[in-house]
PDB file of C-alpha atoms in Angstrom:
ATOM      1  CA  MET A1118     -34.690  10.152  70.951  1.00 95.00           C
ATOM      2  CA  TYR A1119     -35.698  11.874  74.179  1.00 97.00           C
ATOM      3  CA  THR A1120     -37.210  15.333  73.768  1.00 97.00           C
ATOM      4  CA  LEU A1121     -38.103  18.135  76.149  1.00 97.00           C
ATOM      5  CA  LYS A1122     -40.282  21.111  75.358  1.00 98.00           C
ATOM      6  CA  THR A1123     -40.537  24.407  77.183  1.00 98.00           C
ATOM      7  CA  GLY A1124     -42.026  27.749  76.360  1.00 98.00           C
ATOM      8  CA  ALA A1125     -41.914  31.442  77.123  1.00 98.00           C
ATOM      9  CA  GLY A1126     -43.670  34.513  75.842  1.00 98.00           C
ATOM     10  CA  PHE A1127     -43.291  38.208  75.261  1.00 98.00           C
ATOM     11  CA  ASP A1128     -45.421  41.163  74.226  1.00 98.00           C
ATOM     12  CA  SER A1129     -44.147  43.460  71.524  1.00 98.00           C
ATOM     13  CA  ALA A1130     -45.084  45.585  68.575  1.00 97.00           C
ATOM     14  CA  HIS A1131     -43.768  45.306  65.042  1.00 98.00           C
ATOM     15  CA  PHE A1132     -44.635  46.079  61.457  1.00 97.00           C
ATOM     16  CA  LEU A1133     -43.682  44.639  58.091  1.00 97.00           C
ATOM     17  CA  LYS A1134     -42.190  47.286  55.827  1.00 96.00           C
ATOM     18  CA  GLY A1135     -43.188  46.790  52.208  1.00 95.00           C
ATOM     19  CA  TYR A1136     -46.018  44.408  53.055  1.00 96.00           C
ATOM     20  CA  ASN A1137     -49.250  45.044  51.178  1.00 96.00           C
ATOM     21  CA  GLY A1138     -51.825  44.728  53.953  1.00 96.00           C
ATOM     22  CA  LYS A1139     -52.685  45.556  57.556  1.00 96.00           C
ATOM     23  CA  CYS A1140     -49.379  44.251  58.905  1.00 95.00           C
ATOM     24  CA  SER A1141     -47.550  47.168  57.302  1.00 96.00           C
ATOM     25  CA  ASN A1142     -48.877  49.248  60.236  1.00 97.00           C
ATOM     26  CA  ILE A1143     -47.453  49.045  63.738  1.00 96.00           C
ATOM     27  CA  HIS A1144     -49.400  46.464  65.727  1.00 97.00           C
ATOM     28  CA  GLY A1145     -48.784  44.213  68.696  1.00 96.00           C
ATOM     29  CA  HIS A1146     -48.788  40.536  69.579  1.00 96.00           C
ATOM     30  CA  HIS A1147     -48.363  38.282  72.540  1.00 97.00           C
ATOM     31  CA  TRP A1148     -45.736  36.006  71.035  1.00 98.00           C
ATOM     32  CA  SER A1149     -45.303  32.489  72.431  1.00 98.00           C
ATOM     33  CA  VAL A1150     -42.077  30.594  71.861  1.00 98.00           C
ATOM     34  CA  GLU A1151     -41.678  26.826  72.220  1.00 98.00           C
ATOM     35  CA  ILE A1152     -38.300  25.130  72.107  1.00 98.00           C
ATOM     36  CA  VAL A1153     -37.856  21.375  71.751  1.00 98.00           C
ATOM     37  CA  VAL A1154     -34.446  19.953  72.670  1.00 98.00           C
ATOM     38  CA  GLY A1155     -33.406  16.359  72.291  1.00 97.00           C
ATOM     39  CA  SER A1156     -30.839  13.689  72.949  1.00 95.00           C
ATOM     40  CA  ASP A1157     -30.385  10.032  72.134  1.00 95.00           C
ATOM     41  CA  SER A1158     -29.216   9.403  75.690  1.00 95.00           C
ATOM     42  CA  LEU A1159     -29.718  10.739  79.195  1.00 95.00           C
ATOM     43  CA  ASN A1160     -27.056  12.395  81.338  1.00 91.00           C
ATOM     44  CA  THR A1161     -25.186  10.192  83.784  1.00 93.00           C
ATOM     45  CA  ASP A1162     -23.535  12.816  86.022  1.00 90.00           C
ATOM     46  CA  ASP A1163     -24.938  13.125  89.550  1.00 87.00           C
ATOM     47  CA  ARG A1164     -26.727  16.479  89.285  1.00 91.00           C
ATOM     48  CA  THR A1165     -28.548  15.852  85.993  1.00 92.00           C
ATOM     49  CA  ARG A1166     -28.585  12.047  85.994  1.00 95.00           C
ATOM     50  CA  GLY A1167     -31.579  10.727  84.083  1.00 95.00           C
ATOM     51  CA  MET A1168     -32.218  14.071  82.338  1.00 95.00           C
ATOM     52  CA  VAL A1169     -31.680  15.428  78.840  1.00 94.00           C
ATOM     53  CA  VAL A1170     -31.025  18.860  80.361  1.00 95.00           C
ATOM     54  CA  ASP A1171     -32.071  20.600  83.544  1.00 95.00           C
ATOM     55  CA  PHE A1172     -35.522  22.105  82.875  1.00 96.00           C
ATOM     56  CA  ALA A1173     -34.703  25.026  85.180  1.00 96.00           C
ATOM     57  CA  GLU A1174     -31.695  25.996  83.041  1.00 97.00           C
ATOM     58  CA  LEU A1175     -33.562  25.480  79.770  1.00 98.00           C
ATOM     59  CA  LYS A1176     -36.448  27.707  80.923  1.00 98.00           C
ATOM     60  CA  LYS A1177     -34.097  30.365  82.322  1.00 98.00           C
ATOM     61  CA  ASP A1178     -32.092  30.564  79.105  1.00 98.00           C
ATOM     62  CA  LEU A1179     -35.164  30.850  76.885  1.00 98.00           C
ATOM     63  CA  ARG A1180     -36.720  33.490  79.180  1.00 98.00           C
ATOM     64  CA  GLU A1181     -33.507  35.512  78.999  1.00 98.00           C
ATOM     65  CA  PHE A1182     -34.009  35.861  75.234  1.00 98.00           C
ATOM     66  CA  THR A1183     -37.748  36.500  75.343  1.00 98.00           C
ATOM     67  CA  ASP A1184     -37.406  39.029  78.196  1.00 98.00           C
ATOM     68  CA  ASN A1185     -34.995  40.991  75.997  1.00 97.00           C
ATOM     69  CA  LEU A1186     -37.824  41.517  73.474  1.00 98.00           C
ATOM     70  CA  ASP A1187     -40.665  42.087  75.935  1.00 98.00           C
ATOM     71  CA  HIS A1188     -42.552  45.386  75.714  1.00 98.00           C
ATOM     72  CA  SER A1189     -40.517  46.707  72.814  1.00 98.00           C
ATOM     73  CA  LEU A1190     -40.987  47.804  69.239  1.00 98.00           C
ATOM     74  CA  ILE A1191     -39.137  45.267  67.129  1.00 98.00           C
ATOM     75  CA  ILE A1192     -37.994  46.580  63.779  1.00 98.00           C
ATOM     76  CA  GLU A1193     -35.932  45.372  60.872  1.00 98.00           C
ATOM     77  CA  LYS A1194     -32.775  47.455  60.535  1.00 97.00           C
ATOM     78  CA  GLY A1195     -33.258  50.126  57.907  1.00 96.00           C
ATOM     79  CA  SER A1196     -37.051  49.915  57.946  1.00 97.00           C
ATOM     80  CA  LEU A1197     -37.551  53.349  59.523  1.00 97.00           C
ATOM     81  CA  LYS A1198     -36.225  56.717  58.442  1.00 96.00           C
ATOM     82  CA  ASP A1199     -33.341  57.900  60.614  1.00 96.00           C
ATOM     83  CA  LYS A1200     -35.438  60.884  61.785  1.00 97.00           C
ATOM     84  CA  THR A1201     -38.295  58.610  62.847  1.00 97.00           C
ATOM     85  CA  LEU A1202     -36.018  56.224  64.695  1.00 96.00           C
ATOM     86  CA  GLU A1203     -34.284  59.148  66.422  1.00 97.00           C
ATOM     87  CA  ALA A1204     -37.625  60.634  67.508  1.00 97.00           C
ATOM     88  CA  LEU A1205     -38.814  57.310  68.962  1.00 97.00           C
ATOM     89  CA  LYS A1206     -35.577  56.882  70.885  1.00 95.00           C
ATOM     90  CA  GLU A1207     -35.760  60.483  72.171  1.00 96.00           C
ATOM     91  CA  GLU A1208     -39.173  59.581  73.619  1.00 97.00           C
ATOM     92  CA  ASP A1209     -37.482  56.641  75.409  1.00 97.00           C
ATOM     93  CA  PHE A1210     -39.380  54.006  73.471  1.00 97.00           C
ATOM     94  CA  ARG A1211     -37.652  50.656  73.685  1.00 97.00           C
ATOM     95  CA  ILE A1212     -36.597  49.734  70.165  1.00 97.00           C
ATOM     96  CA  VAL A1213     -35.025  46.404  69.216  1.00 98.00           C
ATOM     97  CA  GLU A1214     -33.433  46.447  65.782  1.00 97.00           C
ATOM     98  CA  LEU A1215     -32.856  43.087  64.118  1.00 98.00           C
ATOM     99  CA  ASP A1216     -31.167  42.030  60.877  1.00 97.00           C
ATOM    100  CA  MET A1217     -34.372  40.293  59.796  1.00 98.00           C
ATOM    101  CA  ARG A1218     -37.968  41.071  59.018  1.00 98.00           C
ATOM    102  CA  PRO A1219     -39.882  40.407  62.284  1.00 98.00           C
ATOM    103  CA  THR A1220     -42.096  37.558  61.054  1.00 97.00           C
ATOM    104  CA  ALA A1221     -43.048  34.400  62.943  1.00 98.00           C
ATOM    105  CA  GLU A1222     -40.981  32.377  60.464  1.00 98.00           C
ATOM    106  CA  ASN A1223     -37.861  34.461  61.055  1.00 98.00           C
ATOM    107  CA  PHE A1224     -38.402  34.456  64.819  1.00 98.00           C
ATOM    108  CA  ALA A1225     -38.593  30.641  64.795  1.00 98.00           C
ATOM    109  CA  LYS A1226     -35.159  30.445  63.153  1.00 98.00           C
ATOM    110  CA  TYR A1227     -33.876  33.261  65.413  1.00 98.00           C
ATOM    111  CA  PHE A1228     -34.772  31.415  68.635  1.00 98.00           C
ATOM    112  CA  TYR A1229     -33.508  28.126  67.201  1.00 98.00           C
ATOM    113  CA  ALA A1230     -30.110  29.757  66.581  1.00 98.00           C
ATOM    114  CA  LEU A1231     -29.982  31.538  69.957  1.00 98.00           C
ATOM    115  CA  MET A1232     -30.675  28.360  71.906  1.00 98.00           C
ATOM    116  CA  THR A1233     -28.297  26.308  69.739  1.00 98.00           C
ATOM    117  CA  ASP A1234     -25.575  28.891  70.383  1.00 98.00           C
ATOM    118  CA  LYS A1235     -26.285  28.439  74.123  1.00 97.00           C
ATOM    119  CA  GLY A1236     -25.275  24.790  73.708  1.00 97.00           C
ATOM    120  CA  TYR A1237     -28.637  23.055  73.433  1.00 97.00           C
ATOM    121  CA  LYS A1238     -29.353  20.372  70.838  1.00 97.00           C
ATOM    122  CA  VAL A1239     -32.466  22.093  69.492  1.00 98.00           C
ATOM    123  CA  VAL A1240     -34.816  19.862  67.549  1.00 98.00           C
ATOM    124  CA  GLU A1241     -37.402  22.528  66.727  1.00 98.00           C
ATOM    125  CA  ALA A1242     -38.399  26.071  67.563  1.00 98.00           C
ATOM    126  CA  THR A1243     -42.001  27.234  67.173  1.00 98.00           C
ATOM    127  CA  VAL A1244     -43.246  30.798  67.475  1.00 98.00           C
ATOM    128  CA  TYR A1245     -46.938  31.609  67.842  1.00 98.00           C
ATOM    129  CA  GLU A1246     -47.987  35.024  66.587  1.00 95.00           C
ATOM    130  CA  THR A1247     -51.527  34.307  67.749  1.00 93.00           C
ATOM    131  CA  ARG A1248     -53.079  31.332  69.559  1.00 93.00           C
ATOM    132  CA  ARG A1249     -53.826  29.664  66.229  1.00 95.00           C
ATOM    133  CA  ASN A1250     -51.022  30.861  63.929  1.00 96.00           C
ATOM    134  CA  CYS A1251     -47.447  29.712  64.321  1.00 98.00           C
ATOM    135  CA  ALA A1252     -44.274  29.001  62.398  1.00 98.00           C
ATOM    136  CA  SER A1253     -41.676  26.355  63.164  1.00 98.00           C
ATOM    137  CA  TYR A1254     -38.031  25.919  62.235  1.00 98.00           C
ATOM    138  CA  ARG A1255     -35.903  22.778  62.380  1.00 98.00           C
ATOM    139  CA  GLU A1256     -32.793  21.620  60.616  1.00 95.00           C
ATOM    140  CA  ASP A1257     -32.880  18.172  59.073  1.00 80.00           C
TER     141      ASP A1257
END
């Protein structure tokens, strides 16, 4: 199998509601996302002949998703009181509400699904919360 890997990053804040530790407080990360796509064969059409996919398109599509999260507060839906959420929005803070707890593990599956839905044959998605700590998701 041929594989390609590309990456993108974003800066954001989050917190883990109900967590017993420091991560229950709002804090920030520079998240790094790596996507591996694969194919058993290479394209034969003129424009992408000899390629799995066009790197330029792969990078652009991943950046579109990471740019959407950049410089935001990412929260799990229902994790803040309505009053608190309203006050943050009134101050024009950029809030991204997701149907998941914003952990590296959940982000790995999230990016895997987003890129798969874009039509890529994703082999694995890895999300680094720090330079040394990451989570990966793949379907076997």
